[in-house]
């Protein structure tokens, strides 16, 4: 009968050269199979055995990723699954606290790679009060050996940058474990000079159920500046409001739209407004008009009004080929012949650049034009256009070949 270790570990370990992307991906998939076996064995297998095999699999996985091209992240994801499983099975197996503390310290400060963090909050049930106290003491001992703490600006150039990062990570997670509001602000917001740190603070408060504080700090991150971090924080802030204060969501969506106007932000206003949308439609459409692509995309995708989108595209002077392409696909259901000039322009733009891919796309679009024009007075004009292109590009044999493959006339 195959033991758990015999089923799991050969799927994790390998002597194969994993510097090739394809080989790394293939082995990563086998590692996920190994984790699947471990997880499925939990209900029926002795907890001590599960913990032992998980620990050995994790150690092997770390050695594997240290010498692999994990560009796709498949191996890394398998490692993270093992890291999530490890504290759970450690608690059930009642792993000796001192042994677990030593492992946690070694993994973080003397491990083969520094790609991963472990979460002391997740290990708290396995460590218990005494084990956690011992763990905190080990962290303090390590910090005392590093000398003076560098400033934020000096951190990355410090010879102990990895150690300081790990200590700070633990401080943030332990503040959450302690549900210590002051410590959460101190460790997460730091000097409050970065919007992302304010969002981190909000997320920490959400984790401990302090929703009012989470919303307050997410709003601070949103208001920090107009950069991408504040925009990301705005999405998080609105998500909190949607879950916990839905009556405040529309005003928040409007604020975000006014600060960072886009078709996506407009769509969220539309969804939040519901039956009240007519009160805000003029403002939203007026703001979006500054960016024809956003304006047309909003009308097309959110309002689902191809006629309105078509009108906007012409009145606003839409110049983006990608948006014109999406609009043509939608509007052909309304007026098939009306989109032929759009397709013609897109074909001409496609053929500005030489290359098989450009020729192939142009040929497909021309075939589409013939389908749309079939049986109409425009059919001859489309074939004349194809003949004109063949003549203009007669010295491009690959273009002629792609046209032939698409069944275009000569």
XYZ file of C-alpha atoms in Angstrom:
410
model
C 0.000 0.000 0.000
C 1.417 3.370 -0.977
C 2.095 5.678 1.966
C 1.196 9.352 1.903
C 4.829 10.402 1.561
C 5.322 7.979 -1.334
C 2.309 9.473 -3.096
C 3.211 13.118 -2.472
C 6.950 13.667 -2.354
C 7.905 12.241 -5.790
C 5.502 14.741 -7.324
C 7.292 17.615 -5.581
C 10.904 16.549 -5.913
C 12.736 16.408 -9.219
C 16.210 16.318 -10.705
C 14.968 17.733 -13.999
C 16.489 20.973 -15.264
C 13.751 23.506 -14.544
C 15.423 26.503 -16.164
C 13.287 25.823 -19.225
C 9.919 27.495 -18.899
C 7.940 24.531 -20.246
C 9.661 22.052 -17.920
C 9.018 24.309 -14.916
C 5.356 24.612 -15.808
C 4.958 20.868 -16.210
C 6.587 20.178 -12.869
C 4.540 22.916 -11.218
C 1.365 21.139 -12.266
C 2.649 17.935 -10.660
C 3.325 19.865 -7.461
C -0.298 21.005 -7.408
C -1.335 17.353 -7.744
C 0.771 16.637 -4.665
C -0.971 19.352 -2.660
C -4.345 18.033 -3.824
C -3.420 14.596 -2.458
C -2.332 16.113 0.857
C -5.522 18.111 1.255
C -7.763 15.191 0.366
C -5.942 12.973 2.890
C -6.592 15.252 5.877
C -9.966 13.759 6.956
C -8.712 10.161 6.975
C -5.008 10.348 7.824
C -3.221 10.761 11.144
C -2.524 14.471 11.714
C 1.088 13.870 12.721
C 1.733 12.102 9.434
C 0.011 14.874 7.465
C 2.190 17.472 9.191
C 5.387 15.502 8.597
C 4.684 15.015 4.889
C 3.571 18.630 4.466
C 6.787 19.874 6.084
C 8.946 17.674 3.887
C 6.992 18.645 0.783
C 7.361 22.318 1.637
C 11.113 22.007 2.150
C 11.442 20.217 -1.189
C 9.218 22.769 -2.934
C 11.421 25.615 -1.750
C 14.521 23.839 -3.080
C 12.727 23.322 -6.401
C 11.681 26.940 -6.878
C 15.162 28.151 -6.004
C 16.467 26.635 -9.251
C 13.441 27.001 -11.520
C 12.238 29.473 -14.115
C 8.869 30.089 -12.527
C 7.845 32.883 -14.885
C 4.302 31.532 -14.992
C 4.054 31.354 -11.199
C 2.767 27.768 -11.171
C 5.471 26.485 -8.830
C 5.139 29.552 -6.632
C 1.400 28.992 -6.297
C 2.021 25.397 -5.239
C 4.483 26.634 -2.614
C 1.883 29.092 -1.306
C -0.674 26.335 -1.034
C 1.766 24.347 1.093
C 2.493 27.428 3.185
C -1.240 27.875 3.818
C -1.640 24.212 4.702
C 1.357 24.020 7.041
C -0.021 26.037 10.020
C -3.395 24.303 9.776
C -1.946 20.821 10.034
C 0.588 21.949 12.650
C -2.278 22.923 14.938
C -4.179 19.672 14.442
C -1.013 17.600 14.906
C -0.191 19.478 18.134
C 3.356 20.066 16.912
C 5.748 20.864 19.793
C 5.755 24.632 20.154
C 9.502 25.028 20.526
C 10.135 22.989 17.402
C 7.619 25.045 15.450
C 9.097 28.358 16.633
C 12.558 27.244 15.550
C 11.211 26.241 12.146
C 9.434 29.578 11.669
C 12.572 31.534 12.499
C 14.784 29.435 10.260
C 12.361 29.608 7.332
C 12.190 33.383 7.487
C 15.737 34.349 8.368
C 17.893 31.474 7.091
C 15.823 30.034 4.258
C 17.029 29.265 0.753
C 14.792 31.897 -0.841
C 13.116 35.091 0.282
C 10.117 34.893 -2.046
C 7.572 34.051 0.637
C 6.360 35.236 4.002
C 4.741 33.114 6.680
C 1.868 34.483 8.705
C 2.202 34.366 12.510
C -1.549 34.950 12.760
C -2.113 31.646 10.971
C 0.341 29.900 13.319
C -1.192 31.312 16.522
C -3.531 28.317 17.127
C -0.604 25.907 16.793
C 1.725 27.963 18.976
C -0.659 28.782 21.813
C 0.059 31.574 24.281
C 3.432 30.271 25.420
C 4.623 29.421 21.928
C 3.634 32.860 20.666
C 5.448 34.496 23.571
C 8.562 32.492 22.712
C 8.221 33.468 19.070
C 7.983 37.164 19.930
C 11.068 36.821 22.123
C 12.995 35.261 19.223
C 11.999 38.157 16.966
C 13.185 40.688 19.541
C 16.455 38.798 19.925
C 16.995 38.850 16.170
C 16.231 42.577 15.990
C 18.667 43.362 18.800
C 21.464 41.697 16.830
C 20.967 43.931 13.776
C 22.016 47.219 15.327
C 20.323 50.553 14.670
C 17.129 50.449 12.636
C 17.622 52.093 9.223
C 15.231 54.739 7.927
C 12.679 53.878 5.242
C 14.957 55.428 2.600
C 17.955 53.417 3.803
C 16.120 50.131 4.213
C 16.805 48.640 0.790
C 20.512 49.475 0.867
C 20.973 47.992 4.328
C 23.046 44.773 4.500
C 20.185 43.397 6.603
C 17.342 44.531 4.337
C 15.796 41.069 4.253
C 15.845 40.786 8.039
C 14.299 44.232 8.523
C 11.586 43.490 5.981
C 10.764 40.222 7.738
C 10.684 41.852 11.167
C 8.394 44.601 9.910
C 6.108 42.041 8.272
C 5.850 40.177 11.563
C 5.188 43.401 13.453
C 2.264 44.175 11.148
C 0.783 40.704 11.440
C 1.248 40.574 15.218
C -0.488 43.938 15.581
C -3.457 42.374 13.821
C -3.271 39.275 16.019
C -3.322 41.545 19.088
C -6.137 43.667 17.627
C -4.040 46.639 18.738
C -5.351 49.717 16.926
C -2.381 51.941 17.742
C 0.083 49.250 16.702
C -1.790 48.668 13.452
C -1.561 52.354 12.582
C 2.116 52.493 13.537
C 3.159 49.395 11.610
C 0.934 49.724 8.562
C 0.608 53.473 7.934
C 4.228 54.082 8.924
C 5.025 57.714 8.073
C 1.820 58.058 6.018
C 3.759 59.179 2.953
C 2.418 56.494 0.605
C -1.213 55.934 -0.352
C -0.724 52.156 -0.456
C 0.304 52.169 3.213
C -2.945 53.887 4.145
C -4.841 51.235 2.209
C -2.818 48.541 4.020
C -4.015 50.073 7.285
C -7.612 49.949 6.112
C -7.264 46.291 5.138
C -5.811 45.477 8.539
C -8.772 47.086 10.282
C -11.174 45.190 8.040
C -9.401 41.956 8.977
C -10.111 42.511 12.663
C -13.673 43.661 12.048
C -13.126 47.374 12.713
C -15.174 48.376 9.683
C -15.644 52.052 10.541
C -11.881 52.466 10.848
C -11.338 50.493 7.659
C -13.654 52.823 5.755
C -12.007 55.894 7.285
C -8.495 54.806 6.316
C -9.561 53.673 2.854
C -11.012 57.164 2.313
C -7.718 58.695 3.449
C -5.891 56.579 0.891
C -8.385 57.627 -1.794
C -7.890 61.306 -0.989
C -4.098 61.042 -0.773
C -3.468 62.153 -4.365
C -4.633 61.357 -7.897
C -2.102 58.582 -8.516
C -2.691 54.933 -9.297
C -2.366 53.866 -5.670
C -5.168 56.205 -4.647
C -7.276 54.948 -7.540
C -6.779 51.377 -6.365
C -7.636 52.452 -2.829
C -10.804 54.102 -4.150
C -11.958 50.761 -5.532
C -11.331 49.189 -2.144
C -13.132 52.020 -0.340
C -16.168 51.638 -2.580
C -16.101 47.889 -2.032
C -16.267 48.428 1.726
C -19.169 50.820 1.341
C -21.013 48.416 -0.926
C -20.790 45.719 1.752
C -21.289 47.801 4.873
C -22.792 51.209 3.978
C -24.663 50.783 0.693
C -26.533 54.072 1.152
C -23.206 55.914 0.837
C -22.020 54.059 -2.246
C -23.458 56.285 -4.984
C -21.841 59.436 -3.614
C -18.540 57.583 -3.411
C -18.825 56.308 -6.970
C -19.538 59.858 -8.162
C -16.505 61.174 -6.311
C -14.279 58.539 -7.892
C -15.698 59.194 -11.349
C -15.181 62.947 -11.062
C -11.607 62.458 -9.929
C -10.677 59.652 -12.335
C -13.204 59.781 -15.199
C -13.332 56.641 -17.333
C -15.875 54.338 -18.905
C -15.306 51.840 -16.082
C -15.943 54.461 -13.388
C -18.999 55.687 -15.270
C -20.316 52.142 -15.450
C -20.060 51.859 -11.675
C -21.985 55.108 -11.246
C -24.662 53.780 -13.584
C -24.957 50.543 -11.641
C -25.088 52.310 -8.262
C -27.584 54.922 -9.415
C -30.168 52.398 -10.558
C -33.482 54.124 -11.186
C -31.891 57.474 -10.313
C -29.520 57.270 -13.320
C -31.332 60.017 -15.309
C -30.293 62.502 -12.601
C -26.618 61.866 -13.364
C -26.559 60.897 -17.033
C -25.965 64.416 -18.391
C -22.985 64.993 -16.109
C -21.446 61.602 -16.787
C -21.811 61.854 -20.554
C -20.505 65.412 -20.559
C -17.366 64.424 -18.651
C -16.773 61.342 -20.794
C -17.025 63.416 -23.969
C -13.460 64.600 -23.346
C -12.348 61.070 -24.176
C -14.267 59.714 -27.180
C -13.102 56.132 -26.619
C -14.447 56.095 -23.069
C -17.657 57.796 -24.140
C -18.350 55.300 -26.932
C -17.341 52.308 -24.815
C -19.705 53.403 -22.038
C -22.626 53.776 -24.453
C -21.824 50.474 -26.102
C -20.987 48.236 -23.138
C -22.884 49.747 -20.216
C -25.875 51.425 -21.825
C -26.016 48.727 -24.520
C -27.137 51.362 -27.006
C -25.345 50.769 -30.300
C -27.209 53.601 -32.039
C -26.193 56.102 -29.379
C -22.607 54.820 -29.439
C -22.548 55.194 -33.233
C -23.773 58.770 -32.964
C -21.185 59.605 -30.312
C -18.362 58.098 -32.353
C -19.105 60.443 -35.233
C -19.950 63.572 -33.262
C -16.916 63.250 -30.966
C -14.475 62.296 -33.722
C -13.511 58.873 -32.388
C -10.042 57.967 -33.586
C -9.250 54.751 -31.738
C -9.247 51.756 -34.088
C -9.933 49.231 -31.346
C -13.073 51.045 -30.224
C -14.207 51.479 -33.838
C -13.786 47.735 -34.319
C -15.987 46.917 -31.322
C -18.527 49.497 -32.417
C -18.655 48.125 -35.966
C -19.315 44.613 -34.658
C -22.243 45.891 -32.614
C -23.672 48.334 -35.149
C -23.665 45.906 -38.072
C -26.744 44.348 -36.466
C -28.480 47.702 -36.828
C -27.241 48.869 -40.248
C -24.893 46.332 -41.881
C -23.957 48.548 -44.826
C -23.267 51.587 -42.634
C -20.213 49.936 -41.092
C -18.499 49.245 -44.427
C -16.609 52.590 -44.465
C -15.371 51.832 -40.947
C -14.074 48.422 -42.008
C -12.456 49.965 -45.076
C -10.575 52.477 -42.933
C -9.495 49.763 -40.489
C -8.181 47.627 -43.359
C -6.174 50.560 -44.696
C -4.763 51.270 -41.245
C -3.882 47.593 -40.779
C -1.879 47.539 -44.014
C 0.245 50.530 -43.048
C 2.463 47.953 -41.349
C 3.905 45.003 -43.272
C 3.772 41.491 -41.849
C 1.794 38.276 -42.027
C -0.330 39.064 -38.972
C -1.411 42.416 -40.408
C -2.195 40.817 -43.772
C -4.203 38.048 -42.123
C -6.313 40.475 -40.091
C -6.924 42.655 -43.132
C -7.981 39.642 -45.172
C -10.444 38.519 -42.520
C -11.944 41.982 -42.335
C -12.304 42.138 -46.110
C -14.073 38.785 -46.074
C -16.381 40.201 -43.425
C -17.082 43.200 -45.641
C -18.038 40.909 -48.522
C -20.461 39.054 -46.247
C -22.066 42.279 -45.068
C -22.356 43.661 -48.608
C -23.602 40.457 -50.262
C -26.720 41.023 -52.325
C -26.522 44.799 -52.005
C -25.385 47.600 -54.272
C -22.185 47.797 -52.202
C -20.956 44.328 -53.165
C -19.220 45.542 -56.319
C -17.564 48.418 -54.452
C -16.130 46.006 -51.888
C -14.687 43.745 -54.596
C -13.272 46.804 -56.373
C -11.589 47.800 -53.102
C -10.044 44.333 -52.803
C -8.777 44.526 -56.393
C -7.322 47.952 -55.664
C -5.472 46.590 -52.628
C -4.124 43.646 -54.601
C -2.768 46.066 -57.185
C -1.311 48.493 -54.704
C 0.425 45.683 -52.804
C 1.305 43.463 -55.768
C 4.905 43.192 -54.520
C 3.793 41.716 -51.211
C 3.446 37.988 -51.979
C 2.505 37.108 -48.413
C -0.400 39.564 -48.559
C -1.600 37.997 -51.802
C -1.347 34.585 -50.175
C -3.415 35.628 -47.152
C -6.021 37.183 -49.422
C -6.224 33.913 -51.358
C -6.584 31.884 -48.179
C -9.475 34.114 -47.129
C -11.217 33.399 -50.434
C -10.962 36.963 -51.693
C -11.388 37.562 -55.447
C -8.448 38.326 -57.704
